[in-house]
PDB file of C-alpha atoms in Angstrom:
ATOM      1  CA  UNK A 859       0.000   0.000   0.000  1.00  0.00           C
ATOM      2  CA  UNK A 860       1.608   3.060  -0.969  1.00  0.00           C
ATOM      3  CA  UNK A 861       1.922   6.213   1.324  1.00  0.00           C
ATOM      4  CA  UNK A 862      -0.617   8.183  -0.278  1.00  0.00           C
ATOM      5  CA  UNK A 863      -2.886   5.620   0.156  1.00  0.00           C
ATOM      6  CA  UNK A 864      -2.587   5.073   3.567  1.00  0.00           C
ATOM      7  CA  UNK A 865      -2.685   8.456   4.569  1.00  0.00           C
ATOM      8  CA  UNK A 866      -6.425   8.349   2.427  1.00  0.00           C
ATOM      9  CA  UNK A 867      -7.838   5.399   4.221  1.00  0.00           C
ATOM     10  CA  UNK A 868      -6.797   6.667   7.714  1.00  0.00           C
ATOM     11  CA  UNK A 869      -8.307  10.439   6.822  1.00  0.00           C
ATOM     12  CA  UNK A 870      -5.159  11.505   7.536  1.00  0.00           C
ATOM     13  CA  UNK A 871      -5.311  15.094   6.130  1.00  0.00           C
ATOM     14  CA  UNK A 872      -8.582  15.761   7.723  1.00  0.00           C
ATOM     15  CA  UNK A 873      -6.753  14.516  11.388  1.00  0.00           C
ATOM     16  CA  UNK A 874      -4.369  17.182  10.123  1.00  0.00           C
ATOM     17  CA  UNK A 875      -6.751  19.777   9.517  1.00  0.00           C
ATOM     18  CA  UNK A 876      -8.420  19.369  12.954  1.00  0.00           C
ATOM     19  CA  UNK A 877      -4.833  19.472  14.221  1.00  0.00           C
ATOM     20  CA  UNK A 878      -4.688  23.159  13.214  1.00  0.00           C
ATOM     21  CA  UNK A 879      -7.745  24.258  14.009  1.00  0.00           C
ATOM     22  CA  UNK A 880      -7.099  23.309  17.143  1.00  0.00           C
ATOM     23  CA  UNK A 881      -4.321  24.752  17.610  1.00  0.00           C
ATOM     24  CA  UNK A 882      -5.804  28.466  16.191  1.00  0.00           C
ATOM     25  CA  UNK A 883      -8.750  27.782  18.750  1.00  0.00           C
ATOM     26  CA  UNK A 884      -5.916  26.747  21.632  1.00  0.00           C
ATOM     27  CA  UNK A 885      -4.031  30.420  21.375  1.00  0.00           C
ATOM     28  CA  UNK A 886      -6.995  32.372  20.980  1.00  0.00           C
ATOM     29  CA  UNK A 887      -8.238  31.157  24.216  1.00  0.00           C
ATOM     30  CA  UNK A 888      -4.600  31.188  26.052  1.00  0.00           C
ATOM     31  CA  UNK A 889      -4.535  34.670  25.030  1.00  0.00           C
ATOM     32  CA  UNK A 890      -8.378  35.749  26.292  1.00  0.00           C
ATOM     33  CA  UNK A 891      -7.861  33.833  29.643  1.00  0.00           C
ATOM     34  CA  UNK A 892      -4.902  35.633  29.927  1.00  0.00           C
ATOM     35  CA  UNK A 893      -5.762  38.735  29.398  1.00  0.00           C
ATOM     36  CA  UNK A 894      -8.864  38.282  32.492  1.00  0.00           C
ATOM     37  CA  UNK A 895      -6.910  39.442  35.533  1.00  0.00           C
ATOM     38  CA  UNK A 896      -9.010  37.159  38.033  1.00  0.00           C
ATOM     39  CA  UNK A 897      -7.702  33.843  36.748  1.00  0.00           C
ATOM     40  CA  UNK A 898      -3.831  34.952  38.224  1.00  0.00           C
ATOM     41  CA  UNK A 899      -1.099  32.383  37.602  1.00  0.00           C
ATOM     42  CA  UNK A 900      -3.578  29.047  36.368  1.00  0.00           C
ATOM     43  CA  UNK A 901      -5.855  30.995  34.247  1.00  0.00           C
ATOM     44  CA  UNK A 902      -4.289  28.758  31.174  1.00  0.00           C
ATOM     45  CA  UNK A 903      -5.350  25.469  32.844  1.00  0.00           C
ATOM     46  CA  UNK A 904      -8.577  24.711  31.031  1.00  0.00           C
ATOM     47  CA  UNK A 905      -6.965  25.340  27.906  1.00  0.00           C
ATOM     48  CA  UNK A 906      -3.647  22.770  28.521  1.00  0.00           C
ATOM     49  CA  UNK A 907      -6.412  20.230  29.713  1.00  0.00           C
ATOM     50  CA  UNK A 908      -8.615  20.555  26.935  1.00  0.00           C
ATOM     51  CA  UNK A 909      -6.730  21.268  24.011  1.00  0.00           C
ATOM     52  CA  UNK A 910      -5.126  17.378  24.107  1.00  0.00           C
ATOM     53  CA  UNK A 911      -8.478  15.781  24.620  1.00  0.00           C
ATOM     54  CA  UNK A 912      -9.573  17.284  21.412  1.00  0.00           C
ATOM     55  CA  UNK A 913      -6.089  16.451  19.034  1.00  0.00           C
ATOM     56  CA  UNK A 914      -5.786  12.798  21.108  1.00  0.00           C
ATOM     57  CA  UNK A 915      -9.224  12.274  20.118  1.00  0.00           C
ATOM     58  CA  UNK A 916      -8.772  13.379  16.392  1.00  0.00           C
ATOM     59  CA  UNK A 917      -5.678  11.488  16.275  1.00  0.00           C
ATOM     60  CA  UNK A 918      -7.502   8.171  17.784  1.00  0.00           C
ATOM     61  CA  UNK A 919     -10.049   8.857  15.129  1.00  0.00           C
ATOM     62  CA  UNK A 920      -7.501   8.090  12.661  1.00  0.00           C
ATOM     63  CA  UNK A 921      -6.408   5.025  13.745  1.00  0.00           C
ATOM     64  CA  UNK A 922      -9.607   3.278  12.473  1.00  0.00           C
ATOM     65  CA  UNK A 923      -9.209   1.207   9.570  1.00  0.00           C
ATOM     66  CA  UNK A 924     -11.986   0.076   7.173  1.00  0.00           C
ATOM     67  CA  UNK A 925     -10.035  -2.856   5.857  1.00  0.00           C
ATOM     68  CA  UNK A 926      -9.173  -5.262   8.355  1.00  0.00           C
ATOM     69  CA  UNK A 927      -8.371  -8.057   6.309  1.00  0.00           C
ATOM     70  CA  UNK A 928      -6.681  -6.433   3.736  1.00  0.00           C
ATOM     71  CA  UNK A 929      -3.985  -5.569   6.132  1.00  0.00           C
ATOM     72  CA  UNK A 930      -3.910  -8.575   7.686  1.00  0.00           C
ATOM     73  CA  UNK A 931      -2.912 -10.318   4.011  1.00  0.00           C
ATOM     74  CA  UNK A 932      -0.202  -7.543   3.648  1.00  0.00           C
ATOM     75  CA  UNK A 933       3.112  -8.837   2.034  1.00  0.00           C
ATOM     76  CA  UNK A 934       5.239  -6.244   4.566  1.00  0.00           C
ATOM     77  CA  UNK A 935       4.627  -5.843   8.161  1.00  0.00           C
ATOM     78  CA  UNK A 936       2.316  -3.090   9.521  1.00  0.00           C
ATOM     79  CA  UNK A 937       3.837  -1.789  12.643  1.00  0.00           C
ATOM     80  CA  UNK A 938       6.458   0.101  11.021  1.00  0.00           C
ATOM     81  CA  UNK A 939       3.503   2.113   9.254  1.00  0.00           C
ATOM     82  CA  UNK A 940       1.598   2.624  12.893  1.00  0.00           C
ATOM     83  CA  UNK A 941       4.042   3.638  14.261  1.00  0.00           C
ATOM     84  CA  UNK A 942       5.110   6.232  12.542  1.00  0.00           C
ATOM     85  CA  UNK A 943       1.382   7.547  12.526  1.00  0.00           C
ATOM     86  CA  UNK A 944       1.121   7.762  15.415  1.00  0.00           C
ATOM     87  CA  UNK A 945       4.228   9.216  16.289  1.00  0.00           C
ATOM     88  CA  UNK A 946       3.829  12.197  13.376  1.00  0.00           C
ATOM     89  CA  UNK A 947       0.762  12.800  14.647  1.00  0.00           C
ATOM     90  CA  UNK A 948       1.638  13.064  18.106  1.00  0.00           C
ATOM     91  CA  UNK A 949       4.896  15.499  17.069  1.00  0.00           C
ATOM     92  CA  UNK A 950       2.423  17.453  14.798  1.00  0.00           C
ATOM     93  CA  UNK A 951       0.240  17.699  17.550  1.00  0.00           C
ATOM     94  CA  UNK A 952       2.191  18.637  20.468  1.00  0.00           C
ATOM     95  CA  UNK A 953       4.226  21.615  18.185  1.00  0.00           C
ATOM     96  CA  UNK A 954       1.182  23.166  17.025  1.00  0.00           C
ATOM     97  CA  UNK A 955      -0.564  23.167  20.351  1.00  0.00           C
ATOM     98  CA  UNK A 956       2.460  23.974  22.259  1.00  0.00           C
ATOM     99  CA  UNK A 957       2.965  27.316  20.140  1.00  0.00           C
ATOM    100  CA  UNK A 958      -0.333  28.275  21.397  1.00  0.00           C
ATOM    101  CA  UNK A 959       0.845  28.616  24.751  1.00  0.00           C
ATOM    102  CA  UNK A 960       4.046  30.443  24.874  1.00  0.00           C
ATOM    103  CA  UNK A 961       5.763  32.281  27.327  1.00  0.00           C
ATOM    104  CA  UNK A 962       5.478  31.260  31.011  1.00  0.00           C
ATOM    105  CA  UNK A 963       6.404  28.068  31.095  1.00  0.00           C
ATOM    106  CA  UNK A 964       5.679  27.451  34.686  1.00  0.00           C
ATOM    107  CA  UNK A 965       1.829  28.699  34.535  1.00  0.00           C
ATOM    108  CA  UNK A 966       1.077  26.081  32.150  1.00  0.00           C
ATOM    109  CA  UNK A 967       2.711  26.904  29.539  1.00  0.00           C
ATOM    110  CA  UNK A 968       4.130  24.672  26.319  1.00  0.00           C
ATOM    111  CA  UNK A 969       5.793  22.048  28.753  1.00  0.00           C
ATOM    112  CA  UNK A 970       2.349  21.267  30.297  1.00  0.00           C
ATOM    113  CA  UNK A 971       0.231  21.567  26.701  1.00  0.00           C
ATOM    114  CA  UNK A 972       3.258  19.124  25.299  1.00  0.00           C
ATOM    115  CA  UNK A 973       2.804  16.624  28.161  1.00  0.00           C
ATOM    116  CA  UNK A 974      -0.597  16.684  28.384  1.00  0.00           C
ATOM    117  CA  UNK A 975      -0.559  15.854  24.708  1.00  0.00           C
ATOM    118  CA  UNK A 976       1.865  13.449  24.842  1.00  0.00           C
ATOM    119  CA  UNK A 977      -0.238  11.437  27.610  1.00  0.00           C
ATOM    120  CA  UNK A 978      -3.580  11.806  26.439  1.00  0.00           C
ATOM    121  CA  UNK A 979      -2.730  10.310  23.057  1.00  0.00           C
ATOM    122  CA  UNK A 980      -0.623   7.503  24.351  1.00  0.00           C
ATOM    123  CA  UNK A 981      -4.170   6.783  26.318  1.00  0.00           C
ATOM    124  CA  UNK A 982      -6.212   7.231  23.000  1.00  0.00           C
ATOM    125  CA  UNK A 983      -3.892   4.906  21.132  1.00  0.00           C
ATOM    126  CA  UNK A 984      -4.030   2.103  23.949  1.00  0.00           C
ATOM    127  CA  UNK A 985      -7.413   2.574  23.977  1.00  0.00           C
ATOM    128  CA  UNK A 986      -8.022   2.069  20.554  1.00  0.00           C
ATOM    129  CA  UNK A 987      -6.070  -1.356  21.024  1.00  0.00           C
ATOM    130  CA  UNK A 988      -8.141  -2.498  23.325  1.00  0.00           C
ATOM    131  CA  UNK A 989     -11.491  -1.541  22.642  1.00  0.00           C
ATOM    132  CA  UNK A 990     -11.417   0.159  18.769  1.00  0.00           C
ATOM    133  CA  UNK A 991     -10.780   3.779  17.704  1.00  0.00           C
ATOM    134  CA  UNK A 992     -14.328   4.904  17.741  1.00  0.00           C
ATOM    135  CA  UNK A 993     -14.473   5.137  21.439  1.00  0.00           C
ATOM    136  CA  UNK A 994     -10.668   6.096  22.203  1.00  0.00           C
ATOM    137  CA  UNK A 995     -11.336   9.055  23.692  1.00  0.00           C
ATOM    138  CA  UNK A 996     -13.516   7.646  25.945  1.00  0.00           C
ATOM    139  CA  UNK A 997     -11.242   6.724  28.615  1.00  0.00           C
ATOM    140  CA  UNK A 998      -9.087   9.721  28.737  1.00  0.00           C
ATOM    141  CA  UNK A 999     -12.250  12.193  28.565  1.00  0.00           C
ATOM    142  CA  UNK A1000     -13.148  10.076  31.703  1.00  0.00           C
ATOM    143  CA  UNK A1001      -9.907  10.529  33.583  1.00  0.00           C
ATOM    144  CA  UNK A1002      -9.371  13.836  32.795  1.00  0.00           C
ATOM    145  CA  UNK A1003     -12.518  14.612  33.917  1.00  0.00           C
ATOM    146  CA  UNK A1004     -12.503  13.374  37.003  1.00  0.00           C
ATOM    147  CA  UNK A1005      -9.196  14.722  37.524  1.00  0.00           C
ATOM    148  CA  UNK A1006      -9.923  18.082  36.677  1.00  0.00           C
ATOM    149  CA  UNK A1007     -12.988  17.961  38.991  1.00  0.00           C
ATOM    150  CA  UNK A1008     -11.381  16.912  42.612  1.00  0.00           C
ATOM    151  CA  UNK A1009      -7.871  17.004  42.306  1.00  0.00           C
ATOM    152  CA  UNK A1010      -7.691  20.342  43.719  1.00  0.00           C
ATOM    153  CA  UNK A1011      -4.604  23.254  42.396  1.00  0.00           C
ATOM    154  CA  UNK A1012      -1.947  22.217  44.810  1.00  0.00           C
ATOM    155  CA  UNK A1013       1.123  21.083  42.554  1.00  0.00           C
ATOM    156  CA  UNK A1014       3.348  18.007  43.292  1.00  0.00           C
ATOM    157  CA  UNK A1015       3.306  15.181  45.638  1.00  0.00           C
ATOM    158  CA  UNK A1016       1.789  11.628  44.624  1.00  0.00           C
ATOM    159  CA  UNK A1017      -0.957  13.260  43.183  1.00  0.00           C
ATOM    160  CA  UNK A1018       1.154  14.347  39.947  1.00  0.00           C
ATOM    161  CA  UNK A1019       1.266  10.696  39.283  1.00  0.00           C
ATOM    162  CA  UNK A1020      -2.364   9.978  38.444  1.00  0.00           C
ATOM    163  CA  UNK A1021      -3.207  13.816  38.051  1.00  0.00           C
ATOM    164  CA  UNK A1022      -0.661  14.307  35.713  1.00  0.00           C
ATOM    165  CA  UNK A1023      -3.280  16.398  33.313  1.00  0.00           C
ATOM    166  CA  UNK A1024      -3.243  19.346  35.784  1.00  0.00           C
ATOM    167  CA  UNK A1025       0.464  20.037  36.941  1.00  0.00           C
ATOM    168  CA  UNK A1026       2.343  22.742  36.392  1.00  0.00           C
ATOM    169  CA  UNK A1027       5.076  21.769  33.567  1.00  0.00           C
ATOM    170  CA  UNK A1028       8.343  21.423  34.914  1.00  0.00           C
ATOM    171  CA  UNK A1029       6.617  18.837  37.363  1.00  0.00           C
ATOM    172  CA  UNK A1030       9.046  15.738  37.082  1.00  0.00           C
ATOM    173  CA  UNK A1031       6.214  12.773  38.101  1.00  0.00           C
ATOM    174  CA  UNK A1032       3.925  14.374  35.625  1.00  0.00           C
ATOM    175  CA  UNK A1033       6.101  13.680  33.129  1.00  0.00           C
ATOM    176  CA  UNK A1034       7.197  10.399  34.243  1.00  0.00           C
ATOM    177  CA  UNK A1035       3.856   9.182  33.976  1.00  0.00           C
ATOM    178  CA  UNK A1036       2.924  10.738  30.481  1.00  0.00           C
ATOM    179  CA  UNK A1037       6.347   9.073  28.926  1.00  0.00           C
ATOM    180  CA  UNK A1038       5.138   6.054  30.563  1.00  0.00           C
ATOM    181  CA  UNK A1039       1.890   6.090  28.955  1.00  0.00           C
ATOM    182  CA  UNK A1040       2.854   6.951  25.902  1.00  0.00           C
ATOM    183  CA  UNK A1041       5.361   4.154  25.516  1.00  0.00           C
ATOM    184  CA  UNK A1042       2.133   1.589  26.554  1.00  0.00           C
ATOM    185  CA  UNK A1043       0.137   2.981  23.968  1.00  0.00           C
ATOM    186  CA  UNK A1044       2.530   3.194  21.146  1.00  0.00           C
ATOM    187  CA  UNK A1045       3.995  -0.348  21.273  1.00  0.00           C
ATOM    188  CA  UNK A1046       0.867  -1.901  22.126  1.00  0.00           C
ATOM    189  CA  UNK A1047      -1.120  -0.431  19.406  1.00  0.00           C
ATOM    190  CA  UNK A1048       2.340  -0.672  16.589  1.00  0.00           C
ATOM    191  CA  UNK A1049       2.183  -4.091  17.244  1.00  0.00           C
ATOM    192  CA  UNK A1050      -1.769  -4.734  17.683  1.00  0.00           C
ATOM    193  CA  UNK A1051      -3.042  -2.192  15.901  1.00  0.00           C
ATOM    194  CA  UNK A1052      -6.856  -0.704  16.465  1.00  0.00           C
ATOM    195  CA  UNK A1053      -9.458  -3.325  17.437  1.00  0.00           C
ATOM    196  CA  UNK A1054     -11.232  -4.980  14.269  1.00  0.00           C
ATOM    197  CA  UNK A1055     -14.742  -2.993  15.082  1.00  0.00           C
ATOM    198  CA  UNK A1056     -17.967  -3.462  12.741  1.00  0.00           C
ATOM    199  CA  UNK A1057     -18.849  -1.303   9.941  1.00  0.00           C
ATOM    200  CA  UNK A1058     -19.892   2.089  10.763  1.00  0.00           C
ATOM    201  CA  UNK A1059     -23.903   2.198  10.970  1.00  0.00           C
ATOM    202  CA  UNK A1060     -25.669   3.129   7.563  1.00  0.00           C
ATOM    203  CA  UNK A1061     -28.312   6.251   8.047  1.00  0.00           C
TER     204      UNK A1061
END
């Protein structure tokens, strides 16, 4: 299967496209929430939370296929191909979301949004292994969530381990437990790939 093809059948250049917009719809609202004096030193937060829900979810969307068993018949392997999918779109991802944020690293700036990314699609692309692409962004919309919700604004300590999603950036667990993730979700689903799911429901 040639590149051009792949990219086609995985609606790569629409995952692209929703890339960017999210990144133009990421600075816009860094720069408003910045600009609102009340929101002090974390005002950035919701935007380095929800910025990587949206581009893990676009690139877990992506990791669908529609022909199972034509891949499975391939003459050449197909985890070299995943994995650099998913590792372009996690590079594209991160940069473009990461500029959105600049300046003030420490108040959730592009260390956090770059993270944050990083994690959340390592998530998506485990989840996609293990229970198919169209719900990957189930279980880190769940987490995140719930994170978000009680985990209260005091950095550090064991919570940076399992809420990872809202620590400041230079926060070393945080980032021990987004590489960590990551690395799960890339090798399992290189070497899986997404679970074989139905056909998509006719309207």
């Amino acid at each position: 299967m040639s590149v051009l093809l792949y990219a086609r059948s995985r609606t790569l250049p629409l995952t692209a496209a929703s890339l960017v917009t999210a990144a133009a719809a990421t600075a816009w609202c860094a720069d408003w929430l910045m600009a609102q004096p009340a929101f002090g030193a974390g005002a950035r937060l919701p935007v380095v939370v929800l910025a990587p829900l949206f581009a893990s979810a676009a690139i877990g969307a992506s990791l669908y296929t529609h022909s199972e068993e034509l891949d499975r018949t391939a003459v050449r392997p197909w985890w070299p191909r995943r994995l650099c999918h998913l590792l372009l779109l996690t590079a594209l991802a991160a940069a473009l979301l990461a500029a959105g944020v600049r300046g003030r690293p420490e108040q959730f700036g592009a260390p956090a949004m770059v993270r944050n990314t990083v994690a959340a699609t390592g998530v998506t692309a485990l989840a996609a292994a293990l229970i198919g692409a169209r719900l990957s962004w189930l279980p880190v919309l769940a987490h995140t969530s719930a994170v978000y919700l009680t985990a209260g604004r005091d950095p550090g300590g064991r919570r940076a381990v399992w809420a990872w999603s809202v620590q400041p950036g230079p926060e070393r667990a945080a980032w021990w437990t987004a590489g960590v993730m990551f690395a799960m979700g890339t090798v399992v689903y290189a070497v899986r790939g997404a679970r074989p799911e139905g056909p998509a429901p006719r309207r």
